[in-house]
Amino acid sequence: SKDVLELTWWPLARDCSYYTLALSVLAIFFRVSSPNEIEWWEALVLFLLYLGYVTLMRNSEDLRKWVEGFLGTEVVRLEEKEEDCKGGGGFEKPSTFRAGVLTLLTQNGEVTDTMGVHAVSQVKGNCKATFMEFDANRSGFIEREELSALLTTMGCTPSAATIDDVLSKIDSDKDGK
C-alpha cells in the first residue's frame, strides 16, 4: 500500500467484537442446536452473519463515530510541534513508516525521542556500526553538522534553532557534541 496505515483502537475492537459474536453463534449451532453438524438453516444464519460483517465494514466509519459519541470519547489529532519536520522524507509525525512496530514506537513522539529509533531502523549492523554511520568525522561524538545530516535523513529540514534545541536535549555534558 502506498498509504500509511494509522493504527487505532477501532479496528481491533470492531473485529474482535464481531468475531466473538460469530464464533459464539457457530459454537451454539455446532454443540447445542445440532451437535456435530450444521443444518441448512444454521448455514444460512452464518452466511447472513458474514453479510452483516461486510455491511459493518462498509459502514465502519459511521459506526466508529457513533460508538465514540456513545462512549463520550473524542479523537484529537496532535498538532505537529516541529514545523520544520514536515513533508518529504519518511519521518513526519505521525510517522510515515509502514504500519508496524516502528509506527507504534514513533507515531506521536518528539523528534528528540524518536530519532534514535529512526537511526537504528535505517542502518544495518550493530550499535557501533549505526553510530559510525552518523559520526562522519569519526570523532566519537555526534556534532552539530552530523546532527543536521541525521535530521535531514529523517525527512526534516532543520533550522539552526531546531538543531540547537535537539542538541541541548541530547547533549548530556553540555560540551556541544
mmCIF file of N, CA, C and O in Angstrom, residues 32-136:
data_model
loop_
_atom_site.group_PDB
_atom_site.id
_atom_site.type_symbol
_atom_site.label_atom_id
_atom_site.label_comp_id
_atom_site.label_asym_id
_atom_site.label_seq_id
_atom_site.Cartn_x
_atom_site.Cartn_y
_atom_site.Cartn_z
ATOM 1 N N VAL A 32 -24.872 -27.225 20.592
ATOM 2 C CA VAL A 32 -26.152 -27.222 21.294
ATOM 3 C C VAL A 32 -27.305 -27.533 20.347
ATOM 4 O O VAL A 32 -28.056 -28.487 20.557
ATOM 5 N N SER A 33 -27.460 -26.746 19.332
ATOM 6 C CA SER A 33 -28.614 -26.844 18.446
ATOM 7 C C SER A 33 -28.662 -28.169 17.690
ATOM 8 O O SER A 33 -29.691 -28.843 17.677
ATOM 9 N N SER A 34 -27.565 -28.505 17.035
ATOM 10 C CA SER A 34 -27.482 -29.780 16.301
ATOM 11 C C SER A 34 -26.052 -30.299 16.444
ATOM 12 O O SER A 34 -25.197 -29.988 15.621
ATOM 13 N N PRO A 35 -25.803 -31.071 17.501
ATOM 14 C CA PRO A 35 -24.440 -31.494 17.834
ATOM 15 C C PRO A 35 -23.681 -32.119 16.658
ATOM 16 O O PRO A 35 -24.186 -32.989 15.962
ATOM 17 N N ASN A 36 -22.482 -31.613 16.442
ATOM 18 C CA ASN A 36 -21.525 -32.120 15.464
ATOM 19 C C ASN A 36 -21.950 -32.010 14.004
ATOM 20 O O ASN A 36 -21.374 -32.684 13.145
ATOM 21 N N GLU A 37 -22.945 -31.201 13.721
ATOM 22 C CA GLU A 37 -23.302 -30.950 12.322
ATOM 23 C C GLU A 37 -23.961 -29.581 12.208
ATOM 24 O O GLU A 37 -24.465 -29.036 13.185
ATOM 25 N N ILE A 38 -23.936 -29.058 11.032
ATOM 26 C CA ILE A 38 -24.553 -27.767 10.754
ATOM 27 C C ILE A 38 -25.726 -27.997 9.818
ATOM 28 O O ILE A 38 -25.573 -28.550 8.727
ATOM 29 N N GLU A 39 -26.893 -27.594 10.273
ATOM 30 C CA GLU A 39 -28.107 -27.719 9.454
ATOM 31 C C GLU A 39 -28.116 -26.610 8.395
ATOM 32 O O GLU A 39 -27.410 -25.612 8.525
ATOM 33 N N TRP A 40 -28.965 -26.752 7.385
ATOM 34 C CA TRP A 40 -29.028 -25.763 6.304
ATOM 35 C C TRP A 40 -29.394 -24.377 6.819
ATOM 36 O O TRP A 40 -28.859 -23.386 6.389
ATOM 37 N N TRP A 41 -30.318 -24.327 7.775
ATOM 38 C CA TRP A 41 -30.760 -23.032 8.278
ATOM 39 C C TRP A 41 -29.673 -22.373 9.131
ATOM 40 O O TRP A 41 -29.565 -21.154 9.184
ATOM 41 N N GLU A 42 -28.842 -23.213 9.793
ATOM 42 C CA GLU A 42 -27.720 -22.669 10.561
ATOM 43 C C GLU A 42 -26.670 -22.090 9.608
ATOM 44 O O GLU A 42 -26.104 -21.027 9.873
ATOM 45 N N ALA A 43 -26.443 -22.804 8.495
ATOM 46 C CA ALA A 43 -25.516 -22.296 7.476
ATOM 47 C C ALA A 43 -26.022 -20.972 6.919
ATOM 48 O O ALA A 43 -25.240 -20.046 6.680
ATOM 49 N N LEU A 44 -27.323 -20.847 6.747
ATOM 50 C CA LEU A 44 -27.918 -19.614 6.261
ATOM 51 C C LEU A 44 -27.690 -18.472 7.267
ATOM 52 O O LEU A 44 -27.327 -17.358 6.883
ATOM 53 N N VAL A 45 -27.879 -18.776 8.536
ATOM 54 C CA VAL A 45 -27.651 -17.763 9.571
ATOM 55 C C VAL A 45 -26.184 -17.333 9.574
ATOM 56 O O VAL A 45 -25.875 -16.133 9.661
ATOM 57 N N LEU A 46 -25.268 -18.288 9.441
ATOM 58 C CA LEU A 46 -23.846 -17.954 9.405
ATOM 59 C C LEU A 46 -23.513 -17.123 8.167
ATOM 60 O O LEU A 46 -22.713 -16.175 8.239
ATOM 61 N N PHE A 47 -24.124 -17.417 7.040
ATOM 62 C CA PHE A 47 -23.920 -16.627 5.827
ATOM 63 C C PHE A 47 -24.458 -15.206 6.022
ATOM 64 O O PHE A 47 -23.823 -14.234 5.606
ATOM 65 N N LEU A 48 -25.612 -15.096 6.683
ATOM 66 C CA LEU A 48 -26.163 -13.768 6.971
ATOM 67 C C LEU A 48 -25.255 -12.988 7.927
ATOM 68 O O LEU A 48 -25.131 -11.760 7.807
ATOM 69 N N LEU A 49 -24.636 -13.702 8.860
ATOM 70 C CA LEU A 49 -23.656 -13.044 9.731
ATOM 71 C C LEU A 49 -22.476 -12.517 8.908
ATOM 72 O O LEU A 49 -21.961 -11.417 9.173
ATOM 73 N N TYR A 50 -22.059 -13.282 7.899
ATOM 74 C CA TYR A 50 -20.991 -12.821 7.022
ATOM 75 C C TYR A 50 -21.420 -11.558 6.282
ATOM 76 O O TYR A 50 -20.665 -10.591 6.206
ATOM 77 N N LEU A 51 -22.622 -11.567 5.731
ATOM 78 C CA LEU A 51 -23.131 -10.381 5.043
ATOM 79 C C LEU A 51 -23.237 -9.200 6.015
ATOM 80 O O LEU A 51 -22.991 -8.055 5.634
ATOM 81 N N GLY A 52 -23.587 -9.488 7.263
ATOM 82 C CA GLY A 52 -23.616 -8.443 8.285
ATOM 83 C C GLY A 52 -22.234 -7.849 8.509
ATOM 84 O O GLY A 52 -22.090 -6.639 8.677
ATOM 85 N N TYR A 53 -21.213 -8.684 8.489
ATOM 86 C CA TYR A 53 -19.840 -8.204 8.656
ATOM 87 C C TYR A 53 -19.430 -7.318 7.476
ATOM 88 O O TYR A 53 -18.807 -6.269 7.662
ATOM 89 N N VAL A 54 -19.794 -7.743 6.261
ATOM 90 C CA VAL A 54 -19.494 -6.931 5.084
ATOM 91 C C VAL A 54 -20.171 -5.566 5.203
ATOM 92 O O VAL A 54 -19.563 -4.524 4.926
ATOM 93 N N THR A 55 -21.410 -5.554 5.647
ATOM 94 C CA THR A 55 -22.145 -4.297 5.842
ATOM 95 C C THR A 55 -21.482 -3.456 6.929
ATOM 96 O O THR A 55 -21.338 -2.241 6.786
ATOM 97 N N LEU A 56 -21.070 -4.107 8.004
ATOM 98 C CA LEU A 56 -20.377 -3.408 9.083
ATOM 99 C C LEU A 56 -19.103 -2.752 8.564
ATOM 100 O O LEU A 56 -18.823 -1.596 8.880
ATOM 101 N N MET A 57 -18.344 -3.469 7.736
ATOM 102 C CA MET A 57 -17.107 -2.914 7.190
ATOM 103 C C MET A 57 -17.402 -1.742 6.246
ATOM 104 O O MET A 57 -16.662 -0.765 6.227
ATOM 105 N N ARG A 58 -18.482 -1.847 5.498
ATOM 106 C CA ARG A 58 -18.854 -0.775 4.574
ATOM 107 C C ARG A 58 -19.199 0.510 5.341
ATOM 108 O O ARG A 58 -18.930 1.609 4.887
ATOM 109 N N ASN A 59 -19.802 0.359 6.504
ATOM 110 C CA ASN A 59 -20.238 1.499 7.306
ATOM 111 C C ASN A 59 -19.367 1.707 8.540
ATOM 112 O O ASN A 59 -19.815 2.292 9.528
ATOM 113 N N SER A 60 -18.143 1.250 8.487
ATOM 114 C CA SER A 60 -17.269 1.258 9.648
ATOM 115 C C SER A 60 -17.031 2.664 10.214
ATOM 116 O O SER A 60 -17.056 2.854 11.428
ATOM 117 N N GLU A 61 -16.794 3.635 9.351
ATOM 118 C CA GLU A 61 -16.519 4.996 9.837
ATOM 119 C C GLU A 61 -17.719 5.592 10.561
ATOM 120 O O GLU A 61 -17.569 6.208 11.609
ATOM 121 N N ASP A 62 -18.908 5.412 9.992
ATOM 122 C CA ASP A 62 -20.110 5.930 10.651
ATOM 123 C C ASP A 62 -20.324 5.241 11.996
ATOM 124 O O ASP A 62 -20.673 5.887 12.989
ATOM 125 N N LEU A 63 -20.108 3.922 12.028
ATOM 126 C CA LEU A 63 -20.264 3.179 13.275
ATOM 127 C C LEU A 63 -19.226 3.626 14.306
ATOM 128 O O LEU A 63 -19.544 3.792 15.483
ATOM 129 N N ARG A 64 -17.988 3.839 13.865
ATOM 130 C CA ARG A 64 -16.939 4.312 14.781
ATOM 131 C C ARG A 64 -17.330 5.646 15.406
ATOM 132 O O ARG A 64 -17.214 5.837 16.614
ATOM 133 N N LYS A 65 -17.813 6.572 14.582
ATOM 134 C CA LYS A 65 -18.223 7.882 15.100
ATOM 135 C C LYS A 65 -19.362 7.742 16.096
ATOM 136 O O LYS A 65 -19.388 8.416 17.125
ATOM 137 N N TRP A 66 -20.310 6.851 15.802
ATOM 138 C CA TRP A 66 -21.429 6.637 16.727
ATOM 139 C C TRP A 66 -20.920 6.053 18.049
ATOM 140 O O TRP A 66 -21.322 6.506 19.121
ATOM 141 N N VAL A 67 -20.043 5.044 17.970
ATOM 142 C CA VAL A 67 -19.508 4.417 19.185
ATOM 143 C C VAL A 67 -18.718 5.432 20.004
ATOM 144 O O VAL A 67 -18.873 5.501 21.226
ATOM 145 N N GLU A 68 -17.884 6.237 19.344
ATOM 146 C CA GLU A 68 -17.120 7.245 20.081
ATOM 147 C C GLU A 68 -18.039 8.269 20.730
ATOM 148 O O GLU A 68 -17.792 8.721 21.846
ATOM 149 N N GLY A 69 -19.126 8.638 20.031
ATOM 150 C CA GLY A 69 -20.097 9.559 20.622
ATOM 151 C C GLY A 69 -20.806 8.927 21.803
ATOM 152 O O GLY A 69 -21.023 9.567 22.838
ATOM 153 N N PHE A 70 -21.160 7.647 21.679
ATOM 154 C CA PHE A 70 -21.841 6.921 22.741
ATOM 155 C C PHE A 70 -20.942 6.785 23.967
ATOM 156 O O PHE A 70 -21.393 6.942 25.097
ATOM 157 N N LEU A 71 -19.652 6.503 23.720
ATOM 158 C CA LEU A 71 -18.703 6.347 24.825
ATOM 159 C C LEU A 71 -18.225 7.685 25.378
ATOM 160 O O LEU A 71 -17.590 7.731 26.426
ATOM 161 N N GLY A 72 -18.524 8.748 24.639
ATOM 162 C CA GLY A 72 -18.090 10.070 25.086
ATOM 163 C C GLY A 72 -16.618 10.313 24.859
ATOM 164 O O GLY A 72 -15.996 11.118 25.538
ATOM 165 N N THR A 73 -16.024 9.597 23.903
ATOM 166 C CA THR A 73 -14.613 9.815 23.588
ATOM 167 C C THR A 73 -14.518 10.641 22.325
ATOM 168 O O THR A 73 -15.397 10.631 21.482
ATOM 169 N N GLU A 74 -13.432 11.351 22.222
ATOM 170 C CA GLU A 74 -13.198 12.153 21.032
ATOM 171 C C GLU A 74 -11.741 11.982 20.642
ATOM 172 O O GLU A 74 -10.851 12.086 21.484
ATOM 173 N N VAL A 75 -11.512 11.682 19.391
ATOM 174 C CA VAL A 75 -10.150 11.533 18.915
ATOM 175 C C VAL A 75 -9.621 12.908 18.559
ATOM 176 O O VAL A 75 -10.196 13.614 17.746
ATOM 177 N N VAL A 76 -8.541 13.283 19.210
ATOM 178 C CA VAL A 76 -7.933 14.586 18.959
ATOM 179 C C VAL A 76 -6.579 14.340 18.331
ATOM 180 O O VAL A 76 -5.748 13.629 18.890
ATOM 181 N N ARG A 77 -6.365 14.909 17.168
ATOM 182 C CA ARG A 77 -5.078 14.781 16.495
ATOM 183 C C ARG A 77 -4.079 15.720 17.155
ATOM 184 O O ARG A 77 -4.382 16.865 17.427
ATOM 185 N N LEU A 78 -2.893 15.197 17.397
ATOM 186 C CA LEU A 78 -1.836 16.022 17.957
ATOM 187 C C LEU A 78 -1.266 16.892 16.852
ATOM 188 O O LEU A 78 -0.954 16.414 15.774
ATOM 189 N N GLU A 79 -1.157 18.164 17.122
ATOM 190 C CA GLU A 79 -0.577 19.069 16.142
ATOM 191 C C GLU A 79 0.927 18.859 16.118
ATOM 192 O O GLU A 79 1.547 18.551 17.135
ATOM 193 N N GLU A 80 1.496 19.044 14.976
ATOM 194 C CA GLU A 80 2.943 18.913 14.876
ATOM 195 C C GLU A 80 3.596 20.054 15.635
ATOM 196 O O GLU A 80 3.252 21.202 15.456
ATOM 197 N N LYS A 81 4.539 19.712 16.477
ATOM 198 C CA LYS A 81 5.237 20.726 17.256
ATOM 199 C C LYS A 81 6.469 21.226 16.518
ATOM 200 O O LYS A 81 6.947 22.302 16.774
ATOM 201 N N GLU A 82 6.980 20.426 15.634
ATOM 202 C CA GLU A 82 8.203 20.775 14.939
ATOM 203 C C GLU A 82 7.871 21.158 13.511
ATOM 204 O O GLU A 82 7.738 20.322 12.651
ATOM 205 N N GLU A 83 7.708 22.445 13.261
ATOM 206 C CA GLU A 83 7.275 22.934 11.958
ATOM 207 C C GLU A 83 8.241 22.577 10.845
ATOM 208 O O GLU A 83 7.846 22.383 9.726
ATOM 209 N N ASP A 84 9.542 22.515 11.131
ATOM 210 C CA ASP A 84 10.487 22.259 10.060
ATOM 211 C C ASP A 84 10.767 20.770 9.867
ATOM 212 O O ASP A 84 11.736 20.388 9.251
ATOM 213 N N CYS A 85 9.897 19.906 10.365
ATOM 214 C CA CYS A 85 9.993 18.470 10.105
ATOM 215 C C CYS A 85 8.759 17.996 9.375
ATOM 216 O O CYS A 85 8.279 16.897 9.594
ATOM 217 N N LYS A 86 8.213 18.821 8.519
ATOM 218 C CA LYS A 86 7.047 18.438 7.734
ATOM 219 C C LYS A 86 7.493 18.089 6.327
ATOM 220 O O LYS A 86 8.495 18.576 5.844
ATOM 221 N N GLY A 87 6.663 17.276 5.697
ATOM 222 C CA GLY A 87 6.865 16.964 4.294
ATOM 223 C C GLY A 87 8.099 16.114 4.067
ATOM 224 O O GLY A 87 8.859 15.810 4.944
ATOM 225 N N GLY A 88 8.253 15.702 2.832
ATOM 226 C CA GLY A 88 9.442 14.968 2.428
ATOM 227 C C GLY A 88 9.605 13.643 3.107
ATOM 228 O O GLY A 88 8.654 12.989 3.465
ATOM 229 N N GLY A 89 10.815 13.213 3.225
ATOM 230 C CA GLY A 89 11.349 12.019 3.851
ATOM 231 C C GLY A 89 10.414 10.982 4.386
ATOM 232 O O GLY A 89 9.382 10.735 3.934
ATOM 233 N N GLY A 90 10.755 10.329 5.392
ATOM 234 C CA GLY A 90 9.925 9.299 5.935
ATOM 235 C C GLY A 90 9.789 9.450 7.412
ATOM 236 O O GLY A 90 9.709 8.467 8.112
ATOM 237 N N PHE A 91 9.766 10.677 7.903
ATOM 238 C CA PHE A 91 9.765 10.814 9.345
ATOM 239 C C PHE A 91 8.839 11.913 9.817
ATOM 240 O O PHE A 91 9.127 12.636 10.741
ATOM 241 N N GLU A 92 7.701 12.058 9.149
ATOM 242 C CA GLU A 92 6.713 13.027 9.584
ATOM 243 C C GLU A 92 6.020 12.497 10.828
ATOM 244 O O GLU A 92 6.102 11.322 11.143
ATOM 245 N N LYS A 93 5.310 13.370 11.542
ATOM 246 C CA LYS A 93 4.524 12.937 12.696
ATOM 247 C C LYS A 93 3.067 13.091 12.351
ATOM 248 O O LYS A 93 2.676 14.163 11.946
ATOM 249 N N PRO A 94 2.159 12.125 12.466
ATOM 250 C CA PRO A 94 2.506 10.765 12.812
ATOM 251 C C PRO A 94 3.374 10.143 11.733
ATOM 252 O O PRO A 94 3.311 10.518 10.590
ATOM 253 N N SER A 95 4.168 9.207 12.162
ATOM 254 C CA SER A 95 5.198 8.650 11.315
ATOM 255 C C SER A 95 4.654 8.121 9.998
ATOM 256 O O SER A 95 3.562 7.608 9.919
ATOM 257 N N THR A 96 5.480 8.226 8.956
ATOM 258 C CA THR A 96 5.091 7.664 7.684
ATOM 259 C C THR A 96 5.748 6.313 7.442
ATOM 260 O O THR A 96 5.771 5.834 6.342
ATOM 261 N N PHE A 97 6.295 5.715 8.489
ATOM 262 C CA PHE A 97 6.733 4.335 8.356
ATOM 263 C C PHE A 97 5.510 3.483 8.075
ATOM 264 O O PHE A 97 4.401 3.804 8.462
ATOM 265 N N ARG A 98 5.697 2.386 7.427
ATOM 266 C CA ARG A 98 4.583 1.466 7.225
ATOM 267 C C ARG A 98 4.105 0.969 8.583
ATOM 268 O O ARG A 98 4.835 0.995 9.564
ATOM 269 N N ALA A 99 2.867 0.505 8.603
ATOM 270 C CA ALA A 99 2.286 0.040 9.857
ATOM 271 C C ALA A 99 3.158 -1.031 10.469
ATOM 272 O O ALA A 99 3.681 -1.879 9.775
ATOM 273 N N GLY A 100 3.317 -0.997 11.739
ATOM 274 C CA GLY A 100 4.109 -1.990 12.431
ATOM 275 C C GLY A 100 4.725 -1.422 13.676
ATOM 276 O O GLY A 100 4.298 -0.395 14.198
ATOM 277 N N VAL A 101 5.748 -2.092 14.119
ATOM 278 C CA VAL A 101 6.390 -1.725 15.370
ATOM 279 C C VAL A 101 6.976 -0.314 15.300
ATOM 280 O O VAL A 101 6.829 0.464 16.235
ATOM 281 N N LEU A 102 7.615 0.042 14.185
ATOM 282 C CA LEU A 102 8.202 1.375 14.098
ATOM 283 C C LEU A 102 7.147 2.462 14.205
ATOM 284 O O LEU A 102 7.377 3.500 14.818
ATOM 285 N N THR A 103 5.987 2.239 13.610
ATOM 286 C CA THR A 103 4.912 3.223 13.715
ATOM 287 C C THR A 103 4.487 3.378 15.162
ATOM 288 O O THR A 103 4.312 4.486 15.651
ATOM 289 N N LEU A 104 4.336 2.279 15.852
ATOM 290 C CA LEU A 104 3.922 2.351 17.248
ATOM 291 C C LEU A 104 4.967 3.056 18.105
ATOM 292 O O LEU A 104 4.635 3.785 19.034
ATOM 293 N N LEU A 105 6.242 2.859 17.770
ATOM 294 C CA LEU A 105 7.304 3.474 18.561
ATOM 295 C C LEU A 105 7.470 4.960 18.294
ATOM 296 O O LEU A 105 7.952 5.693 19.144
ATOM 297 N N THR A 106 7.062 5.428 17.102
ATOM 298 C CA THR A 106 7.411 6.788 16.720
ATOM 299 C C THR A 106 6.240 7.684 16.380
ATOM 300 O O THR A 106 6.441 8.878 16.152
ATOM 301 N N GLN A 107 5.016 7.192 16.348
ATOM 302 C CA GLN A 107 3.921 7.962 15.752
ATOM 303 C C GLN A 107 3.603 9.287 16.419
ATOM 304 O O GLN A 107 3.228 10.230 15.757
ATOM 305 N N ASN A 108 3.743 9.436 17.703
ATOM 306 C CA ASN A 108 3.372 10.698 18.337
ATOM 307 C C ASN A 108 4.498 11.314 19.157
ATOM 308 O O ASN A 108 4.257 12.200 19.959
ATOM 309 N N GLY A 109 5.713 10.846 18.934
ATOM 310 C CA GLY A 109 6.811 11.317 19.765
ATOM 311 C C GLY A 109 7.490 12.562 19.234
ATOM 312 O O GLY A 109 7.340 12.943 18.086
ATOM 313 N N GLU A 110 8.232 13.183 20.107
ATOM 314 C CA GLU A 110 9.074 14.323 19.741
ATOM 315 C C GLU A 110 10.235 13.815 18.887
ATOM 316 O O GLU A 110 10.647 12.659 19.005
ATOM 317 N N VAL A 111 10.779 14.678 18.060
ATOM 318 C CA VAL A 111 11.917 14.304 17.224
ATOM 319 C C VAL A 111 13.062 13.787 18.089
ATOM 320 O O VAL A 111 13.699 12.792 17.762
ATOM 321 N N THR A 112 13.311 14.433 19.216
ATOM 322 C CA THR A 112 14.421 14.013 20.075
ATOM 323 C C THR A 112 14.188 12.634 20.671
ATOM 324 O O THR A 112 15.138 11.925 20.957
ATOM 325 N N ASP A 113 12.940 12.253 20.843
ATOM 326 C CA ASP A 113 12.639 10.941 21.412
ATOM 327 C C ASP A 113 12.675 9.836 20.367
ATOM 328 O O ASP A 113 12.958 8.690 20.690
ATOM 329 N N THR A 114 12.357 10.174 19.121
ATOM 330 C CA THR A 114 12.203 9.133 18.107
ATOM 331 C C THR A 114 13.347 9.046 17.112
ATOM 332 O O THR A 114 13.410 8.093 16.350
ATOM 333 N N MET A 115 14.288 10.003 17.134
ATOM 334 C CA MET A 115 15.333 9.953 16.125
ATOM 335 C C MET A 115 16.272 8.766 16.331
ATOM 336 O O MET A 115 16.807 8.238 15.365
ATOM 337 N N GLY A 116 16.447 8.310 17.561
ATOM 338 C CA GLY A 116 17.271 7.120 17.789
ATOM 339 C C GLY A 116 16.649 5.881 17.172
ATOM 340 O O GLY A 116 17.335 5.065 16.559
ATOM 341 N N VAL A 117 15.334 5.747 17.314
ATOM 342 C CA VAL A 117 14.622 4.615 16.703
ATOM 343 C C VAL A 117 14.782 4.679 15.194
ATOM 344 O O VAL A 117 15.054 3.689 14.528
ATOM 345 N N HIS A 118 14.612 5.888 14.644
ATOM 346 C CA HIS A 118 14.757 6.057 13.192
ATOM 347 C C HIS A 118 16.175 5.704 12.745
ATOM 348 O O HIS A 118 16.366 4.988 11.771
ATOM 349 N N ALA A 119 17.170 6.219 13.447
ATOM 350 C CA ALA A 119 18.560 5.976 13.065
ATOM 351 C C ALA A 119 18.868 4.492 13.057
ATOM 352 O O ALA A 119 19.455 3.967 12.107
ATOM 353 N N VAL A 120 18.475 3.788 14.096
ATOM 354 C CA VAL A 120 18.751 2.359 14.198
ATOM 355 C C VAL A 120 17.998 1.580 13.121
ATOM 356 O O VAL A 120 18.515 0.627 12.554
ATOM 357 N N SER A 121 16.766 2.012 12.798
ATOM 358 C CA SER A 121 15.989 1.287 11.799
ATOM 359 C C SER A 121 16.523 1.478 10.385
ATOM 360 O O SER A 121 16.271 0.667 9.511
ATOM 361 N N GLN A 122 17.289 2.549 10.145
ATOM 362 C CA GLN A 122 17.794 2.840 8.809
ATOM 363 C C GLN A 122 19.172 2.249 8.525
ATOM 364 O O GLN A 122 19.583 2.171 7.382
ATOM 365 N N VAL A 123 19.895 1.866 9.541
ATOM 366 C CA VAL A 123 21.254 1.382 9.356
ATOM 367 C C VAL A 123 21.317 -0.088 9.730
ATOM 368 O O VAL A 123 20.779 -0.498 10.753
ATOM 369 N N LYS A 124 21.978 -0.852 8.883
ATOM 370 C CA LYS A 124 22.132 -2.271 9.174
ATOM 371 C C LYS A 124 23.445 -2.470 9.931
ATOM 372 O O LYS A 124 24.456 -1.878 9.600
ATOM 373 N N GLY A 125 23.404 -3.301 10.927
ATOM 374 C CA GLY A 125 24.602 -3.559 11.710
ATOM 375 C C GLY A 125 24.326 -3.365 13.184
ATOM 376 O O GLY A 125 23.210 -3.106 13.604
ATOM 377 N N ASN A 126 25.359 -3.472 13.964
ATOM 378 C CA ASN A 126 25.210 -3.347 15.409
ATOM 379 C C ASN A 126 25.208 -1.876 15.827
ATOM 380 O O ASN A 126 25.251 -0.980 15.003
ATOM 381 N N CYS A 127 25.192 -1.648 17.110
ATOM 382 C CA CYS A 127 25.111 -0.291 17.648
ATOM 383 C C CYS A 127 26.300 0.557 17.207
ATOM 384 O O CYS A 127 26.147 1.708 16.811
ATOM 385 N N LYS A 128 27.491 -0.026 17.241
ATOM 386 C CA LYS A 128 28.688 0.718 16.842
ATOM 387 C C LYS A 128 28.614 1.092 15.361
ATOM 388 O O LYS A 128 28.942 2.218 14.982
ATOM 389 N N ALA A 129 28.181 0.156 14.519
ATOM 390 C CA ALA A 129 28.064 0.438 13.081
ATOM 391 C C ALA A 129 27.038 1.545 12.833
ATOM 392 O O ALA A 129 27.244 2.416 11.981
ATOM 393 N N THR A 130 25.949 1.513 13.581
ATOM 394 C CA THR A 130 24.930 2.556 13.448
ATOM 395 C C THR A 130 25.504 3.916 13.827
ATOM 396 O O THR A 130 25.341 4.895 13.105
ATOM 397 N N PHE A 131 26.214 3.978 14.950
ATOM 398 C CA PHE A 131 26.821 5.230 15.393
ATOM 399 C C PHE A 131 27.839 5.730 14.373
ATOM 400 O O PHE A 131 27.847 6.913 14.012
ATOM 401 N N MET A 132 28.658 4.850 13.869
ATOM 402 C CA MET A 132 29.704 5.233 12.922
ATOM 403 C C MET A 132 29.106 5.743 11.615
ATOM 404 O O MET A 132 29.722 6.566 10.937
ATOM 405 N N GLU A 133 27.934 5.272 11.273
ATOM 406 C CA GLU A 133 27.250 5.750 10.073
ATOM 407 C C GLU A 133 26.973 7.252 10.168
ATOM 408 O O GLU A 133 27.039 7.966 9.172
ATOM 409 N N PHE A 134 26.676 7.744 11.361
ATOM 410 C CA PHE A 134 26.343 9.149 11.550
ATOM 411 C C PHE A 134 27.520 9.993 12.048
ATOM 412 O O PHE A 134 27.505 11.212 11.931
ATOM 413 N N ASP A 135 28.535 9.349 12.596
ATOM 414 C CA ASP A 135 29.724 10.063 13.069
ATOM 415 C C ASP A 135 30.702 10.188 11.894
ATOM 416 O O ASP A 135 31.698 9.472 11.804
ATOM 417 N N ALA A 136 30.417 11.124 11.000
ATOM 418 C CA ALA A 136 31.162 11.243 9.746
ATOM 419 C C ALA A 136 32.647 11.526 9.947
ATOM 420 O O ALA A 136 33.483 11.004 9.217
#
